[in-house]
Short mmCIF file of C-alpha atoms and ligand atoms in Angstrom, two decimals:
data_model
loop_
_atom_site.label_atom_id
_atom_site.label_comp_id
_atom_site.label_asym_id
_atom_site.label_seq_id
_atom_site.Cartn_x
_atom_site.Cartn_y
_atom_site.Cartn_z
CA UNK A 1 0.00 0.00 0.00
CA UNK A 2 1.07 3.62 -0.45
CA UNK A 3 1.46 5.64 2.73
CA UNK A 4 1.97 9.35 3.40
CA UNK A 5 2.43 11.45 6.51
CA UNK A 6 1.49 15.13 6.59
CA UNK A 7 1.50 17.79 9.27
CA UNK A 8 -1.36 20.23 9.74
CA UNK A 9 -2.07 22.93 12.28
CA UNK A 10 -5.18 23.48 14.36
CA UNK A 11 -6.07 26.83 15.92
CA UNK A 12 -8.58 27.15 18.73
CA UNK A 13 -11.20 29.88 18.50
CA UNK A 14 -10.98 30.22 22.28
CA UNK A 15 -7.74 29.01 23.96
CA UNK A 16 -8.38 26.32 26.58
CA UNK A 17 -6.79 26.53 30.05
CA UNK A 18 -6.68 23.50 32.34
CA UNK A 19 -4.69 22.75 35.51
CA UNK A 20 -1.57 21.86 33.46
CA UNK A 21 -1.52 24.92 31.16
CA UNK A 22 -3.18 26.66 28.21
CA UNK A 23 -3.51 25.46 24.60
CA UNK A 24 -4.18 27.83 21.69
CA UNK A 25 -2.69 26.03 18.66
CA UNK A 26 -1.37 22.54 18.02
CA UNK A 27 0.26 20.70 15.15
CA UNK A 28 -1.19 17.29 14.29
CA UNK A 29 -0.31 14.52 11.85
CA UNK A 30 -2.38 12.87 9.14
CA UNK A 31 -1.41 9.38 8.05
CA UNK A 32 -2.96 8.13 4.83
CA UNK A 33 -2.84 4.59 3.51
CA UNK A 34 -3.96 3.84 -0.05
CA UNK A 35 -4.50 0.43 -1.58
CA UNK A 36 -6.47 -0.57 -4.67
CA UNK A 37 -7.98 2.89 -5.03
CA UNK A 38 -9.25 3.16 -1.44
CA UNK A 39 -7.65 5.60 1.02
CA UNK A 40 -7.86 5.47 4.82
CA UNK A 41 -6.95 8.35 7.13
CA UNK A 42 -5.70 8.44 10.70
CA UNK A 43 -4.96 11.50 12.85
CA UNK A 44 -2.58 11.80 15.76
CA UNK A 45 -0.72 14.45 17.73
CA UNK A 46 1.23 15.13 20.90
CA UNK A 47 -0.35 15.39 24.35
CA UNK A 48 0.57 15.43 28.02
CA UNK A 49 -1.19 13.80 30.98
CA UNK A 50 1.21 15.04 33.64
CA UNK A 51 2.98 11.71 34.08
CA UNK A 52 3.32 10.73 30.41
CA UNK A 53 3.77 13.00 27.42
CA UNK A 54 4.39 12.70 23.68
CA UNK A 55 5.37 15.42 21.23
CA UNK A 56 4.10 15.56 17.68
CA UNK A 57 7.75 15.51 16.58
CA UNK A 58 8.51 12.26 18.42
CA UNK A 59 5.36 10.63 17.01
CA UNK A 60 6.28 11.79 13.50
CA UNK A 61 9.74 10.24 13.88
CA UNK A 62 8.17 6.89 14.91
CA UNK A 63 5.78 6.91 11.97
CA UNK A 64 8.42 7.99 9.46
CA UNK A 65 10.58 5.07 10.55
CA UNK A 66 7.60 2.71 10.13
CA UNK A 67 6.48 3.88 6.68
CA UNK A 68 8.94 1.80 4.60
CA UNK A 69 7.70 -1.38 6.33
CA UNK A 70 4.04 -0.36 6.06
CA UNK A 71 4.46 0.16 2.35
CA UNK A 72 5.41 -3.48 1.86
CA UNK A 73 2.10 -4.63 3.39
CA UNK A 74 -1.60 -4.59 2.44
CA UNK A 75 -4.28 -3.16 4.80
CA UNK A 76 -6.01 -6.41 5.69
CA UNK A 77 -6.21 -8.54 7.67
CA UNK A 78 -5.84 -6.02 10.50
CA UNK A 79 -4.61 -8.77 12.85
CA UNK A 80 -1.45 -9.10 10.78
CA UNK A 81 -0.38 -5.65 12.04
CA UNK A 82 -0.61 -6.45 15.77
CA UNK A 83 3.05 -7.33 16.29
CA UNK A 84 4.18 -4.37 14.17
CA UNK A 85 2.07 -1.90 16.15
CA UNK A 86 2.71 -3.25 19.65
CA UNK A 87 6.07 -1.47 20.18
CA UNK A 88 4.76 1.93 19.05
CA UNK A 89 3.73 4.70 21.41
CA UNK A 90 -0.07 4.91 21.80
CA UNK A 91 -0.43 8.05 19.67
CA UNK A 92 1.71 6.61 16.84
CA UNK A 93 -0.30 3.37 16.97
CA UNK A 94 -3.50 5.44 16.90
CA UNK A 95 -2.68 6.94 13.49
CA UNK A 96 -2.00 3.53 11.92
CA UNK A 97 -4.97 1.82 13.58
CA UNK A 98 -7.38 4.53 12.45
CA UNK A 99 -6.04 4.65 8.89
CA UNK A 100 -6.34 0.85 8.55
CA UNK A 101 -9.86 0.80 10.03
CA UNK A 102 -10.94 3.73 7.86
CA UNK A 103 -9.59 1.89 4.82
CA UNK A 104 -11.42 -1.30 5.88
CA UNK A 105 -14.76 0.44 6.38
CA UNK A 106 -14.42 2.27 3.06
CA UNK A 107 -13.50 -0.96 1.32
CA UNK A 108 -16.69 -2.54 2.68
CA UNK A 109 -18.54 0.74 2.06
CA UNK A 110 -19.90 0.87 5.62
CA UNK A 111 -19.28 3.09 8.67
CA UNK A 112 -17.33 1.27 11.36
CA UNK A 113 -20.16 1.52 13.90
CA UNK A 114 -22.43 -0.42 11.57
CA UNK A 115 -19.77 -3.09 11.00
CA UNK A 116 -19.53 -3.41 14.80
CA UNK A 117 -23.31 -3.83 15.09
CA UNK A 118 -23.83 -0.59 17.03
CA UNK A 119 -27.19 1.22 17.07
CA UNK A 120 -26.46 4.71 15.72
CA UNK A 121 -29.74 5.97 17.26
CA UNK A 122 -28.52 5.16 20.80
CA UNK A 123 -26.59 8.39 21.34
CA UNK A 124 -26.84 11.04 24.07
CA UNK A 125 -25.74 14.71 24.27
CA UNK A 126 -22.06 15.59 24.22
CA UNK A 127 -20.60 17.93 26.81
CA UNK A 128 -18.92 21.25 26.01
CA UNK A 129 -15.91 22.36 27.99
CA UNK A 130 -15.31 25.45 30.08
CA UNK A 131 -11.61 26.00 30.75
CA UNK A 132 -10.11 27.68 33.77
CA UNK A 133 -10.20 31.46 34.06
CA UNK A 134 -11.82 34.26 35.96
CA UNK A 135 -15.47 33.80 36.87
CA UNK A 136 -16.40 36.45 34.30
CA UNK A 137 -14.36 34.80 31.52
CA UNK A 138 -15.82 31.35 32.24
CA UNK A 139 -19.39 32.67 32.18
CA UNK A 140 -18.61 34.49 28.94
CA UNK A 141 -17.32 31.24 27.43
CA UNK A 142 -20.52 29.49 28.46
CA UNK A 143 -22.59 32.14 26.68
CA UNK A 144 -20.41 31.69 23.57
CA UNK A 145 -21.10 27.95 23.61
CA UNK A 146 -24.83 28.59 23.88
CA UNK A 147 -24.68 30.87 20.84
CA UNK A 148 -23.14 27.93 18.97
CA UNK A 149 -25.35 25.05 20.19
CA UNK A 150 -28.03 24.36 22.84
CA UNK A 151 -25.59 22.60 25.18
CA UNK A 152 -27.21 20.81 28.14
CA UNK A 153 -24.09 19.08 29.43
CA UNK A 154 -21.32 21.35 30.65
CA UNK A 155 -17.87 20.16 31.71
CA UNK A 156 -16.11 22.66 33.97
CA UNK A 157 -12.34 22.43 34.38
CA UNK A 158 -11.12 22.85 37.95
CA UNK A 159 -7.80 22.39 39.72
CA UNK A 160 -7.07 26.08 39.33
CA UNK A 161 -3.62 27.35 40.36
CA UNK A 162 -5.61 30.06 42.17
CA UNK A 163 -6.76 27.41 44.67
CA UNK A 164 -9.88 25.69 45.93
CA UNK A 165 -11.75 28.89 46.77
CA UNK A 166 -11.53 29.91 43.12
CA UNK A 167 -12.68 26.43 42.06
CA UNK A 168 -15.69 26.76 44.35
CA UNK A 169 -16.48 30.24 43.00
CA UNK A 170 -16.44 28.85 39.45
CA UNK A 171 -18.81 26.01 40.35
CA UNK A 172 -21.24 28.37 42.09
CA UNK A 173 -21.23 30.84 39.20
CA UNK A 174 -21.71 28.20 36.50
CA UNK A 175 -24.39 26.47 38.55
CA UNK A 176 -26.29 29.75 38.74
CA UNK A 177 -25.98 30.28 34.99
CA UNK A 178 -27.22 26.73 34.29
CA UNK A 179 -30.23 27.23 36.58
CA UNK A 180 -31.14 30.47 34.76
CA UNK A 181 -30.74 28.74 31.39
CA UNK A 182 -32.99 25.87 32.53
CA UNK A 183 -35.63 28.42 33.62
CA UNK A 184 -35.43 30.11 30.21
CA UNK A 185 -35.51 26.98 28.08
CA UNK A 186 -37.36 24.48 30.27
CA UNK A 187 -34.52 22.01 29.70
CA UNK A 188 -32.35 20.89 32.63
CA UNK A 189 -28.59 21.34 32.32
CA UNK A 190 -26.01 18.98 33.78
CA UNK A 191 -22.73 20.10 35.36
CA UNK A 192 -19.69 17.83 35.21
CA UNK A 193 -16.34 18.68 36.79
CA UNK A 194 -12.83 17.73 35.64
CA UNK A 195 -9.90 18.56 37.94
CA UNK A 196 -7.27 17.16 35.52
CA UNK A 197 -5.34 15.87 38.52
CA UNK A 198 -5.07 19.36 39.95
CA UNK A 199 -5.93 18.59 43.59
CA UNK A 200 -3.96 16.97 46.39
CA UNK A 201 -5.48 14.32 48.63
CA UNK A 202 -6.89 16.68 51.26
CA UNK A 203 -8.17 19.13 48.65
CA UNK A 204 -9.83 16.35 46.68
CA UNK A 205 -11.51 14.95 49.81
CA UNK A 206 -12.89 18.38 50.68
CA UNK A 207 -14.03 19.09 47.13
CA UNK A 208 -15.81 15.87 46.18
CA UNK A 209 -18.28 16.01 49.08
CA UNK A 210 -18.98 19.68 48.39
CA UNK A 211 -19.45 19.02 44.66
CA UNK A 212 -22.06 16.40 45.52
CA UNK A 213 -23.98 18.99 47.56
CA UNK A 214 -23.84 21.35 44.56
CA UNK A 215 -25.59 18.85 42.28
CA UNK A 216 -22.50 18.17 40.16
CA UNK A 217 -23.10 14.85 38.37
CA UNK A 218 -19.53 13.51 38.15
CA UNK A 219 -15.94 14.34 38.99
CA UNK A 220 -13.09 13.41 36.67
CA UNK A 221 -9.49 12.70 37.73
CA UNK A 222 -9.41 14.60 41.04
CA UNK A 223 -5.88 13.41 41.86
CA UNK A 224 -2.75 13.37 39.70
CA UNK A 225 -2.19 10.06 37.85
CA UNK A 226 0.65 7.99 39.24
CA UNK A 227 3.15 6.00 37.23
CA UNK A 228 2.99 3.15 39.76
CA UNK A 229 -0.29 1.33 38.98
CA UNK A 230 -0.84 0.09 42.54
CA UNK A 231 -0.32 3.54 44.03
CA UNK A 232 -2.66 4.98 41.41
CA UNK A 233 -5.40 2.47 42.36
CA UNK A 234 -4.85 3.09 46.07
CA UNK A 235 -5.37 6.84 45.61
CA UNK A 236 -8.70 6.27 43.84
CA UNK A 237 -9.74 3.67 46.44
CA UNK A 238 -8.98 6.09 49.26
CA UNK A 239 -11.02 8.89 47.69
CA UNK A 240 -13.94 6.77 46.53
CA UNK A 241 -15.09 6.21 50.12
CA UNK A 242 -15.70 9.97 50.49
CA UNK A 243 -17.04 10.61 47.00
CA UNK A 244 -20.85 10.84 46.75
CA UNK A 245 -20.86 11.33 42.96
CA UNK A 246 -19.47 9.18 40.14
CA UNK A 247 -15.68 9.16 40.09
CA UNK A 248 -14.16 8.97 36.60
CA UNK A 249 -10.56 8.10 35.68
CA UNK A 250 -9.05 9.94 32.70
CA UNK A 251 -5.29 10.55 32.88
CA UNK A 252 -4.95 7.30 34.89
CA UNK A 253 -6.74 5.20 32.24
CA UNK A 254 -5.00 4.53 28.94
CA UNK A 255 -5.81 1.03 27.74
CA UNK A 256 -7.77 -2.14 28.46
CA UNK A 257 -5.48 -3.21 31.29
CA UNK A 258 -6.17 0.11 33.04
CA UNK A 259 -9.94 -0.38 32.74
CA UNK A 260 -9.64 -3.76 34.46
CA UNK A 261 -7.17 -2.41 37.05
CA UNK A 262 -9.27 0.63 37.98
CA UNK A 263 -12.73 -0.99 37.76
CA UNK A 264 -13.07 -1.74 41.52
CA UNK A 265 -12.19 1.84 42.49
CA UNK A 266 -13.95 4.14 39.99
CA UNK A 267 -17.43 4.54 38.50
CA UNK A 268 -16.38 5.42 34.97
CA UNK A 269 -13.47 5.79 32.57
CA UNK A 270 -12.66 8.46 29.99
CA UNK A 271 -11.43 6.78 26.80
CA UNK A 272 -9.42 8.85 24.30
CA UNK A 273 -8.04 7.49 21.05
CA UNK A 274 -4.59 9.04 21.50
CA UNK A 275 -4.22 7.31 24.88
CA UNK A 276 -5.68 3.98 23.81
CA UNK A 277 -3.70 3.72 20.58
CA UNK A 278 -6.75 3.91 18.34
CA UNK A 279 -10.25 2.56 17.90
CA UNK A 280 -9.43 -1.16 18.08
CA UNK A 281 -8.36 -0.83 21.73
CA UNK A 282 -11.00 1.82 22.49
CA UNK A 283 -13.78 -0.54 21.35
CA UNK A 284 -12.45 -3.27 23.62
CA UNK A 285 -12.21 -0.77 26.48
CA UNK A 286 -15.77 0.52 26.04
CA UNK A 287 -17.27 -2.98 25.81
CA UNK A 288 -15.27 -4.22 28.80
CA UNK A 289 -16.06 -1.17 30.92
CA UNK A 290 -19.78 -1.64 30.31
CA UNK A 291 -19.54 -5.34 31.10
CA UNK A 292 -17.80 -4.44 34.37
CA UNK A 293 -20.56 -2.00 35.30
CA UNK A 294 -18.58 1.16 34.60
CA UNK A 295 -19.93 4.21 32.82
CA UNK A 296 -18.10 5.19 29.63
CA UNK A 297 -16.92 8.65 28.67
CA UNK A 298 -15.19 9.26 25.34
CA UNK A 299 -13.06 12.38 25.30
CA UNK A 300 -10.58 14.34 23.22
CA UNK A 301 -7.51 16.55 23.35
CA UNK A 302 -7.04 19.40 20.86
CA UNK A 303 -8.28 17.15 18.09
CA UNK A 304 -9.82 17.83 14.69
CA UNK A 305 -13.10 16.46 13.38
CA UNK A 306 -11.19 13.46 12.01
CA UNK A 307 -10.19 12.16 15.45
CA UNK A 308 -13.48 13.17 17.07
CA UNK A 309 -15.48 11.72 14.20
CA UNK A 310 -13.49 8.49 14.53
CA UNK A 311 -14.28 8.37 18.25
CA UNK A 312 -17.91 9.19 17.44
CA UNK A 313 -18.24 5.73 15.86
CA UNK A 314 -18.25 4.46 19.47
CA UNK A 315 -20.98 6.82 20.68
CA UNK A 316 -23.73 4.18 20.96
CA UNK A 317 -21.58 2.66 23.75
CA UNK A 318 -20.99 5.96 25.56
CA UNK A 319 -22.80 7.44 28.58
CA UNK A 320 -20.89 10.74 28.66
CA UNK A 321 -19.66 11.86 25.23
CA UNK A 322 -17.07 14.65 25.49
CA UNK A 323 -16.08 15.30 21.88
CA UNK A 324 -16.15 19.07 21.55
CA UNK A 325 -12.61 20.13 20.56
CA UNK A 326 -13.44 20.34 16.85
CA UNK A 327 -16.32 22.70 17.67
CA UNK A 328 -13.71 25.20 18.91
CA UNK A 329 -11.43 25.27 15.86
CA UNK A 330 -10.91 28.06 13.32
CA UNK A 331 -9.17 25.92 10.72
CA UNK A 332 -10.41 22.34 10.98
CA UNK A 333 -9.45 20.64 7.69
CA UNK A 334 -12.23 18.05 8.14
CA UNK A 335 -16.00 18.30 8.01
CA UNK A 336 -17.60 17.85 11.43
CA UNK A 337 -19.68 14.80 12.31
CA UNK A 338 -23.43 15.56 12.32
CA UNK A 339 -24.66 17.52 15.35
CA UNK A 340 -28.39 17.55 16.16
CA UNK A 341 -29.06 20.04 18.96
CA UNK A 342 -26.25 19.00 21.32
CA UNK A 343 -26.17 15.36 20.28
CA UNK A 344 -23.13 14.45 18.21
CA UNK A 345 -23.88 11.63 15.77
CA UNK A 346 -21.62 8.95 14.36
CA UNK A 347 -20.91 9.86 10.72
CA UNK A 348 -22.89 7.70 8.31
CA UNK A 349 -20.35 7.66 5.49
CA UNK A 350 -17.97 4.72 5.16
CA UNK A 351 -15.00 4.07 7.44
CA UNK A 352 -14.63 6.51 10.32
CA UNK A 353 -17.32 8.57 8.63
CA UNK A 354 -15.32 11.80 8.17
CA UNK A 355 -14.58 13.73 4.97
CA UNK A 356 -12.02 16.48 4.33
CA UNK A 357 -13.27 20.05 4.18
CA UNK A 358 -13.33 21.12 0.49
CA UNK A 359 -11.84 24.52 1.38
CA UNK A 360 -9.57 23.39 4.20
CA UNK A 361 -5.80 23.09 4.46
CA UNK A 362 -6.03 19.45 3.34
CA UNK A 363 -8.44 20.20 0.49
CA UNK A 364 -6.29 18.27 -1.98
CA UNK A 365 -7.47 15.11 -0.18
CA UNK A 366 -10.99 15.78 -1.41
CA UNK A 367 -12.14 13.72 -4.35
CA UNK A 368 -13.43 15.98 -7.18
CA UNK A 369 -17.05 15.09 -6.41
CA UNK A 370 -16.73 16.89 -3.08
CA UNK A 371 -15.70 20.21 -4.54
CA UNK A 372 -19.26 21.34 -5.12
CA UNK A 373 -20.41 20.76 -1.52
CA UNK A 374 -20.99 23.74 0.76
CA UNK A 375 -17.97 25.35 2.40
CA UNK A 376 -17.02 24.58 6.00
MG1 LIG B 1 -10.43 14.76 31.60
#
């Protein structure tokens, strides 16, 4: 098969601040694999969870070294790639896994979710994210979201460097805004909280009980992830006893082994394709989590519509979709998955269900028949 690796940049309309820092622009990678006239695409890029990090440059170097071998192979059967992909970093594996699955779905002319037997009607609203900032800036961001879509699920980032009092002020202010919105629209709004590992043990203990009293529906990664898996589990186990609302692991949960490891100590897991190494592992994780009685969240980093649309193929298995990064981009080179009100839908076209934007930076990927479609 023929393979190509390209870089593209993504610019956020509103920079996002979390406990570890602020992101305004990122550079991502697009891997394409072409065989017998069918092309599959996979996106990847660097990210940082506090205890593990990957740069786009290091991922590009891994993929560039792999390309000569990939080009000697054909895209199926997918199982034949397992030993080749196992040594790669998760984000490098993600690009290859997605490109091969996209190729496979296109070859069979079906979206992946349909090939997996998923019910595309079984989808629930996605959350939109409020980053850290002043109370005024966070409320302004919420109003901006509501001008864009009728969001009913709001994820508020906490773990502010300004401390717990500022975190509490943010929760109270956003709660008030959600109550006023519910009065206006007659539709209840849900508040989720994500500390991104920004609290210590005592702070987390104090916050989770208070968040329960505030009607917050879940708390994500209150404590920093730990490289030692036993210590990581022990920290969740210790906190779970005091936590009256669902406790969700994100930075601590990368792959299937983490789902199994964390299952006794958390109520849900946040699956992201860059952490899992692609959709093959993410599907296993989502199915296993549900079988173990865990709720499933599917999240994103600063990803384009290609990665979020790929993850959207899993949405029928997801309780808390969190795929909003592409909704905050100025220069997404891909067309967004369908959005009905605040419910993101799995794309219905073949493969991962995502097409390049005819006027975007990767417009030369578009087949000629796409050139007459409406601009992004
Ligand atoms: Mg998170």
